[in-house]
Amino acid sequence: MARIALHTHGCKLNQAETESLARQLWAGGYQVVSPTQPADAYLLNTCTVTATSDAKARRYLRRAARMHPEALIAATGCYAQSRPGELARLPGVGLVAGQEARPHLLELLRERGLRPDGGASPPPLRTRALVKIQDGCSMDCRYCIVPSVRGKGRSRPPSEVVAEVAHREAEGYREVVLTGTHIGSYRWDGTDLAGLLGRVLAATAVPRLRLTSLQPADLTPRLLSLWRSAGEGRLCPHLHLPLQSGSIPVLEGMGRPYTPTTFRRAVDLAREMVPGVTITTDVMVGFPGEGEAEFEESLRFCGEVGFARLHVFPYSPRPGTPAASLPQVDSLTVARRTRSLLSEAATATRRFEHSQVGKVVPVLWEKEAASGVLSGLAPGYLRAFVRTSRPLSGVIAPARLEAPAPKGLWARLL
């Protein structure tokens, strides 16, 4: 029986597509295994949002080729779509299938002699499932390669989304994450994101639903009102809003369709309509044209908003994007600013976690983080840890958050 090991780099959308591929492989008779297990093929779903993402993919593929010289080493995903020749030239890589070729991966595997026998076991279930509701992006951010890799925004029919969520619920998943490139742009025959979410809530009984990244303009009163009407706990009070910069000139240079003021209004509206909401963000450092004054303005804005977490990353020129041809900020300056913003991010995380100590929250317990230590996720996207021998994986159980842990908070089961 052909064994296929899957590994994913990048965003929640990539993870959702890997999960979907795992199901297709199993249905096609293949055995899906962990990348740490022996396999006949090692397939990486790549990301290309930054140069660091590209380098990470190349390192993984080279290492896989060295460790498994007899196996097929394959790449799919965004990097495989944007520069397939670059990956195909890596020693040991035998298959590169971009976004357009991914639907034909099973056929491509068979062409390379990896044939199923129909006796595969289903992939192991997890506690959270990711469901793709749309793909592509029609925004014109001047630094982003995603629209050229994934194409313009396009949505799935609501009936398909509802049916998939219902299937994941029937399989025993306790949380479903709705994901895409820009889920706030969801449109299908008059149904927008709020309408889709309302249909999912009405047609399924999955205990928890979560949304991935949104833009400030997506936070309409109609959408946010669903958190109150959905019933206690069903919609996770966590919103990820990429800021990228807190400086007006830099946002204008990026082509982002908001200002710090309108961003702050969206955050204030969310906090007003979704009590206890957790707001997380992405911030880019060193975009062309960012001077010291603009960076300090962005740093100050991040502190004023009071994010729970900040994902900080340096600007990376992407081939073919307008920003790649602009004069670049020197690397030493970018590194210094990144360290400064990472310090603010660490402070923000500590502040947020401290504010949660003493609260009782329903935690979806997922997996063993260490011997005798179980890891779980609270609704506000806070990682909780508890010392227990009880078999709680896949169970939503209340816990009191008690003390800082290395990557979250220690908790006590109630």
Coordinates of C-alpha atoms in Angstrom, one line a residue:
M1 CA 0.0 0.0 0.0
A2 CA 1.4 3.4 -0.9
R3 CA 1.9 5.6 2.1
I4 CA 1.8 9.4 1.6
A5 CA 3.2 11.8 4.3
L6 CA 1.7 15.3 4.2
H7 CA 3.3 18.4 5.7
T8 CA 2.0 22.0 5.6
H9 CA 3.6 25.4 5.7
G10 CA 1.8 28.7 6.0
C11 CA -1.8 29.8 6.7
K12 CA -5.0 28.2 7.8
L13 CA -6.1 28.0 4.2
N14 CA -3.1 25.8 3.4
Q15 CA -3.9 23.6 6.4
A16 CA -7.6 23.3 5.2
E17 CA -6.4 22.3 1.8
T18 CA -4.0 19.7 3.2
E19 CA -6.8 18.2 5.3
S20 CA -9.0 18.0 2.2
L21 CA -6.1 16.4 0.3
A22 CA -5.7 13.8 3.1
R23 CA -9.4 12.9 2.7
Q24 CA -9.0 12.6 -1.0
L25 CA -6.0 10.3 -0.7
W26 CA -7.7 8.1 1.8
A27 CA -10.8 7.9 -0.4
G28 CA -8.5 7.0 -3.3
G29 CA -7.0 4.1 -1.3
Y30 CA -3.8 5.6 -0.1
Q31 CA -2.5 5.5 3.5
V32 CA -1.9 9.0 4.9
V33 CA 0.9 9.1 7.5
S34 CA 2.8 11.6 9.6
P35 CA 5.9 13.2 8.1
T36 CA 7.9 11.5 10.9
Q37 CA 6.8 8.0 9.7
P38 CA 8.2 5.9 6.8
A39 CA 6.4 6.8 3.6
D40 CA 6.6 6.2 -0.2
A41 CA 6.1 9.9 -0.8
Y42 CA 6.6 13.1 1.2
L43 CA 4.4 15.9 0.0
L44 CA 4.9 19.5 1.2
N45 CA 2.1 22.1 0.8
T46 CA 4.1 25.2 0.4
C47 CA 3.7 28.9 1.2
T48 CA 5.3 31.8 -0.7
V49 CA 4.0 34.9 1.2
T50 CA 7.6 35.9 2.2
A51 CA 11.2 35.0 1.2
T52 CA 11.5 33.3 4.5
S53 CA 8.5 31.0 3.6
D54 CA 10.3 30.1 0.3
A55 CA 13.6 29.3 2.2
K56 CA 11.7 27.2 4.7
A57 CA 10.2 25.1 1.9
R58 CA 13.5 24.6 0.2
R59 CA 15.1 23.4 3.5
Y60 CA 12.3 21.0 4.2
L61 CA 12.4 19.5 0.7
R62 CA 16.2 19.1 0.7
R63 CA 16.1 17.5 4.1
A64 CA 13.4 15.1 3.0
A65 CA 15.4 14.1 0.0
R66 CA 18.5 13.4 2.1
M67 CA 16.6 11.4 4.7
H68 CA 14.4 9.4 2.3
P69 CA 16.3 9.0 -1.0
E70 CA 14.0 6.1 -2.1
A71 CA 10.8 8.1 -1.7
L72 CA 9.1 10.5 -4.0
I73 CA 9.7 14.1 -2.8
A74 CA 6.9 16.4 -3.9
A75 CA 5.7 20.0 -3.5
T76 CA 2.4 21.7 -4.1
G77 CA 0.8 24.9 -3.0
C78 CA 1.6 28.6 -3.6
Y79 CA 5.4 28.4 -4.0
A80 CA 4.9 25.5 -6.4
Q81 CA 2.5 27.7 -8.3
S82 CA 4.7 30.9 -8.4
R83 CA 8.1 29.3 -9.2
P84 CA 7.7 25.6 -10.1
G85 CA 11.1 25.5 -11.9
E86 CA 12.9 26.7 -8.8
L87 CA 11.6 23.8 -6.8
A88 CA 11.9 21.2 -9.6
R89 CA 15.7 22.0 -9.7
L90 CA 16.2 21.0 -6.1
P91 CA 18.1 17.7 -5.7
G92 CA 15.7 14.8 -5.1
V93 CA 12.4 16.7 -5.9
G94 CA 10.4 14.5 -8.2
L95 CA 7.1 16.2 -8.5
V96 CA 6.0 19.9 -8.4
A97 CA 2.2 20.5 -8.6
G98 CA 1.0 24.1 -8.3
Q99 CA -2.5 25.3 -7.4
E100 CA -3.9 24.4 -10.8
A101 CA -2.4 20.9 -10.8
R102 CA -3.4 20.0 -7.2
P103 CA -6.8 18.6 -8.1
H104 CA -4.9 16.0 -10.2
L105 CA -2.4 15.0 -7.5
L106 CA -3.8 11.5 -7.2
E107 CA -3.4 10.9 -10.9
L108 CA 0.1 12.4 -10.8
L109 CA 1.0 10.0 -8.0
R110 CA -0.2 7.0 -9.9
E111 CA 1.8 8.1 -12.9
R112 CA 4.9 7.9 -10.8
G113 CA 4.1 4.4 -9.7
L114 CA 2.4 5.0 -6.4
R115 CA -0.7 3.0 -6.7
P116 CA -3.3 2.5 -4.0
D117 CA -4.8 -0.9 -3.1
G118 CA -8.1 0.4 -1.6
G119 CA -7.3 -0.9 1.9
A120 CA -6.3 2.4 3.6
S121 CA -7.4 3.4 7.0
P122 CA -9.1 6.8 7.3
P123 CA -6.9 9.7 8.4
P124 CA -6.9 10.3 12.2
L125 CA -9.6 12.7 13.4
R126 CA -8.6 15.9 15.1
T127 CA -10.6 18.1 17.4
R128 CA -10.7 21.1 15.1
A129 CA -11.5 21.0 11.4
L130 CA -10.8 23.7 8.8
V131 CA -13.4 24.3 6.1
K132 CA -12.5 26.5 3.1
I133 CA -15.3 28.9 2.1
Q134 CA -13.5 30.9 -0.6
D135 CA -10.2 31.3 -2.4
G136 CA -8.2 34.0 -4.0
C137 CA -8.1 37.8 -3.3
S138 CA -9.3 40.8 -5.3
M139 CA -7.5 43.4 -3.2
D140 CA -4.6 45.3 -4.7
C141 CA -2.0 45.4 -1.8
R142 CA 1.2 46.4 -3.5
Y143 CA 3.4 44.0 -1.6
C144 CA 1.3 40.8 -1.9
I145 CA 1.9 37.9 -4.3
V146 CA -1.2 36.0 -3.3
P147 CA -3.6 37.3 -6.0
S148 CA -1.1 36.4 -8.7
V149 CA -0.7 32.9 -7.2
R150 CA -4.3 32.1 -6.1
G151 CA -6.2 34.4 -8.5
K152 CA -9.1 36.7 -7.9
G153 CA -11.6 36.1 -5.1
R154 CA -14.2 33.4 -5.7
S155 CA -16.6 31.8 -3.2
R156 CA -18.0 28.3 -2.6
P157 CA -21.8 27.8 -2.8
P158 CA -23.4 28.1 0.7
S159 CA -24.9 24.6 0.4
E160 CA -21.4 23.1 -0.1
V161 CA -20.0 24.9 2.9
V162 CA -23.0 23.9 5.1
A163 CA -22.8 20.3 4.0
E164 CA -19.0 20.1 4.7
V165 CA -19.5 21.6 8.2
A166 CA -22.2 19.1 8.9
H167 CA -19.9 16.3 7.7
R168 CA -17.2 17.4 10.1
E169 CA -19.7 17.6 12.9
A170 CA -20.9 14.1 12.2
E171 CA -17.3 12.9 12.3
G172 CA -17.0 14.2 15.8
Y173 CA -15.1 17.5 15.4
R174 CA -15.9 19.9 18.2
E175 CA -14.8 23.1 16.4
V176 CA -14.9 24.2 12.8
V177 CA -12.8 27.0 11.5
L178 CA -14.1 28.8 8.4
T179 CA -11.1 29.9 6.3
G180 CA -10.0 31.4 3.0
T181 CA -7.7 34.0 1.5
H182 CA -10.1 36.8 2.3
I183 CA -13.3 35.4 3.9
G184 CA -14.8 38.8 4.4
S185 CA -15.2 39.1 0.6
Y186 CA -17.5 36.0 0.6
R187 CA -20.3 36.5 -1.9
W188 CA -22.6 33.9 -3.6
D189 CA -25.9 34.8 -5.2
G190 CA -26.7 37.6 -2.7
T191 CA -25.3 35.7 0.3
D192 CA -22.4 37.4 2.1
L193 CA -20.3 36.2 5.0
A194 CA -22.9 37.1 7.6
G195 CA -25.5 35.3 5.6
L196 CA -23.3 32.2 5.2
L197 CA -22.4 32.2 8.9
G198 CA -26.1 32.5 9.8
R199 CA -26.9 29.5 7.6
V200 CA -24.1 27.4 9.1
L201 CA -25.3 28.2 12.6
A202 CA -28.9 27.4 11.8
A203 CA -28.2 24.1 9.9
T204 CA -25.6 22.6 12.1
A205 CA -25.1 22.0 15.8
V206 CA -21.3 22.0 15.9
P207 CA -20.3 23.3 19.3
R208 CA -17.8 25.9 18.2
L209 CA -17.3 28.0 15.1
R210 CA -14.3 30.2 14.5
L211 CA -13.4 32.7 11.7
T212 CA -9.9 33.3 10.3
S213 CA -8.5 36.6 9.2
L214 CA -10.9 39.6 8.4
Q215 CA -10.4 43.1 7.2
P216 CA -11.7 46.1 9.2
A217 CA -14.4 46.9 6.7
D218 CA -15.7 43.3 7.1
L219 CA -16.7 44.0 10.7
T220 CA -20.3 45.2 10.1
P221 CA -22.9 45.4 12.8
R222 CA -24.9 42.7 11.0
L223 CA -21.9 40.3 11.1
L224 CA -21.0 41.1 14.7
S225 CA -24.5 40.8 15.9
L226 CA -24.3 37.0 15.2
W227 CA -22.0 36.6 18.2
R228 CA -25.0 37.5 20.5
S229 CA -27.7 35.6 18.6
A230 CA -25.7 32.4 18.0
G231 CA -26.1 31.1 21.5
E232 CA -23.6 31.0 24.2
G233 CA -20.2 29.9 23.1
R234 CA -20.9 28.8 19.6
L235 CA -19.0 31.7 17.9
C236 CA -15.6 32.0 19.3
P237 CA -14.9 35.6 20.4
H238 CA -11.6 35.9 18.5
L239 CA -11.0 38.2 15.6
H240 CA -7.8 38.4 13.6
L241 CA -7.4 41.8 11.9
P242 CA -4.2 42.3 10.0
L243 CA -3.0 45.9 10.6
Q244 CA 0.3 45.8 8.7
S245 CA 1.1 49.4 9.8
G246 CA -0.2 52.1 12.0
S247 CA 1.1 54.9 9.8
I248 CA -1.1 56.6 7.2
P249 CA 1.7 57.1 4.6
V250 CA 2.8 53.5 4.9
L251 CA -0.7 52.2 4.6
E252 CA -1.3 54.3 1.5
G253 CA 2.0 53.0 0.0
M254 CA 0.9 49.5 0.7
G255 CA -2.5 50.0 -0.9
R256 CA -4.4 49.1 2.2
P257 CA -8.0 50.3 2.1
Y258 CA -8.2 51.9 5.7
T259 CA -6.4 54.3 8.0
P260 CA -5.4 53.9 11.6
T261 CA -8.6 55.8 12.5
T262 CA -10.9 53.5 10.6
F263 CA -9.0 50.4 11.9
R264 CA -9.5 51.6 15.5
R265 CA -13.2 52.2 14.9
A266 CA -13.6 48.6 13.7
V267 CA -11.8 47.4 16.8
D268 CA -14.0 49.5 19.1
L269 CA -17.2 48.3 17.4
A270 CA -16.1 44.7 17.8
R271 CA -15.3 45.2 21.5
E272 CA -18.7 46.9 21.9
M273 CA -20.7 44.2 20.2
V274 CA -18.7 41.1 21.2
P275 CA -18.0 41.2 24.9
G276 CA -14.6 39.8 25.8
V277 CA -13.4 39.6 22.2
T278 CA -9.8 38.8 21.6
I279 CA -8.2 40.9 18.9
T280 CA -5.0 39.7 17.2
T281 CA -3.1 41.2 14.3
D282 CA -0.2 41.1 11.8
V283 CA 2.3 43.9 11.5
M284 CA 4.9 44.4 8.8
V285 CA 8.2 46.1 9.4
G286 CA 10.4 47.8 6.8
F287 CA 7.9 48.4 4.0
P288 CA 9.5 50.7 1.4
G289 CA 9.1 54.3 2.5
E290 CA 8.8 53.5 6.2
G291 CA 11.1 56.0 8.0
E292 CA 11.8 56.3 11.7
A293 CA 8.8 58.5 12.3
E294 CA 6.4 56.2 10.5
F295 CA 7.8 53.2 12.4
E296 CA 7.4 54.9 15.7
E297 CA 3.9 55.9 14.8
S298 CA 3.1 52.3 14.0
L299 CA 4.7 51.1 17.2
R300 CA 2.8 53.6 19.3
F301 CA -0.5 52.7 17.6
C302 CA 0.0 49.0 18.4
G303 CA 0.4 49.8 22.0
E304 CA -2.7 52.0 22.1
V305 CA -5.0 49.4 20.5
G306 CA -4.1 46.8 23.0
F307 CA -3.9 43.7 20.8
A308 CA -3.8 40.3 22.5
R309 CA -1.1 39.1 20.2
L310 CA 0.9 40.6 17.3
H311 CA 2.5 38.5 14.5
V312 CA 5.5 40.6 13.5
F313 CA 7.4 40.0 10.3
P314 CA 9.8 42.0 8.1
Y315 CA 8.8 43.1 4.7
S316 CA 9.9 40.8 2.0
P317 CA 10.0 41.8 -1.7
R318 CA 7.9 39.5 -3.8
P319 CA 8.8 39.1 -7.5
G320 CA 6.3 40.9 -9.7
T321 CA 4.7 43.0 -7.1
P322 CA 4.8 46.9 -7.4
A323 CA 6.6 47.3 -4.0
A324 CA 9.5 45.1 -5.1
S325 CA 10.7 47.8 -7.5
L326 CA 10.7 50.5 -4.8
P327 CA 13.8 51.6 -2.8
Q328 CA 14.2 49.2 0.0
V329 CA 14.8 49.9 3.7
D330 CA 18.3 48.5 4.7
S331 CA 18.4 45.2 6.4
L332 CA 20.0 46.4 9.6
T333 CA 17.3 49.0 10.1
V334 CA 14.6 46.4 9.4
A335 CA 16.2 44.0 11.9
R336 CA 16.4 46.7 14.6
R337 CA 12.8 47.7 14.1
T338 CA 11.7 44.1 14.1
R339 CA 13.3 43.5 17.5
S340 CA 11.6 46.6 18.9
L341 CA 8.2 45.6 17.7
L342 CA 8.7 42.0 18.9
S343 CA 9.4 43.4 22.3
E344 CA 6.0 45.3 22.2
A345 CA 4.4 42.0 21.0
A346 CA 5.8 40.1 24.0
T347 CA 4.5 42.8 26.3
A348 CA 1.1 42.7 24.7
T349 CA 0.9 38.9 25.1
R350 CA 1.9 39.1 28.7
R351 CA -0.7 41.8 29.4
F352 CA -3.4 39.8 27.7
E353 CA -2.6 36.5 29.5
H354 CA -2.4 38.3 32.8
S355 CA -5.9 39.7 32.2
Q356 CA -7.2 36.2 31.7
V357 CA -5.9 34.7 35.0
G358 CA -8.7 33.7 37.3
K359 CA -11.3 33.4 34.5
V360 CA -13.3 30.2 34.0
V361 CA -13.5 29.3 30.3
P362 CA -14.7 26.3 28.2
V363 CA -11.5 24.7 26.8
L364 CA -11.4 22.3 23.9
W365 CA -8.8 19.8 25.0
E366 CA -6.8 18.6 22.1
K367 CA -3.6 16.7 22.6
E368 CA -0.8 15.8 25.0
A369 CA 1.8 18.6 25.1
A370 CA 4.1 16.6 27.4
S371 CA 3.9 13.6 29.7
G372 CA 0.9 14.1 31.9
V373 CA 0.1 17.5 30.4
L374 CA -2.9 18.2 28.2
S375 CA -3.1 21.2 25.8
G376 CA -6.3 22.8 24.8
L377 CA -7.7 26.0 23.2
A378 CA -10.0 28.5 24.8
P379 CA -12.6 30.4 22.7
G380 CA -10.4 33.5 22.6
Y381 CA -7.5 31.6 21.0
L382 CA -5.6 31.2 24.2
R383 CA -3.7 28.0 24.7
A384 CA -4.3 26.3 28.1
F385 CA -2.4 23.5 29.8
V386 CA -3.5 21.2 32.5
R387 CA -1.8 18.3 34.4
T388 CA -4.2 15.4 34.2
S389 CA -4.4 11.7 33.3
R390 CA -8.0 12.0 32.3
P391 CA -8.8 11.1 28.6
L392 CA -10.2 14.5 27.6
S393 CA -9.0 14.8 24.0
G394 CA -11.9 16.1 22.0
V395 CA -13.9 17.2 25.0
I396 CA -14.9 20.7 25.8
A397 CA -14.6 21.1 29.6
P398 CA -14.4 24.2 31.8
A399 CA -11.2 25.2 33.5
R400 CA -9.9 28.0 35.6
L401 CA -6.9 29.9 34.1
E402 CA -4.4 30.2 36.9
A403 CA -0.7 31.0 36.0
P404 CA 1.6 31.8 33.0
A405 CA 2.9 28.8 31.0
P406 CA 5.7 29.0 28.3
K407 CA 3.1 29.3 25.5
G408 CA -0.2 30.1 27.3
L409 CA -1.6 29.6 30.7
W410 CA -1.7 26.8 33.2
A411 CA -5.3 25.9 34.1
R412 CA -7.2 23.8 36.6
L413 CA -10.1 21.5 35.6
L414 CA -13.4 22.2 37.3

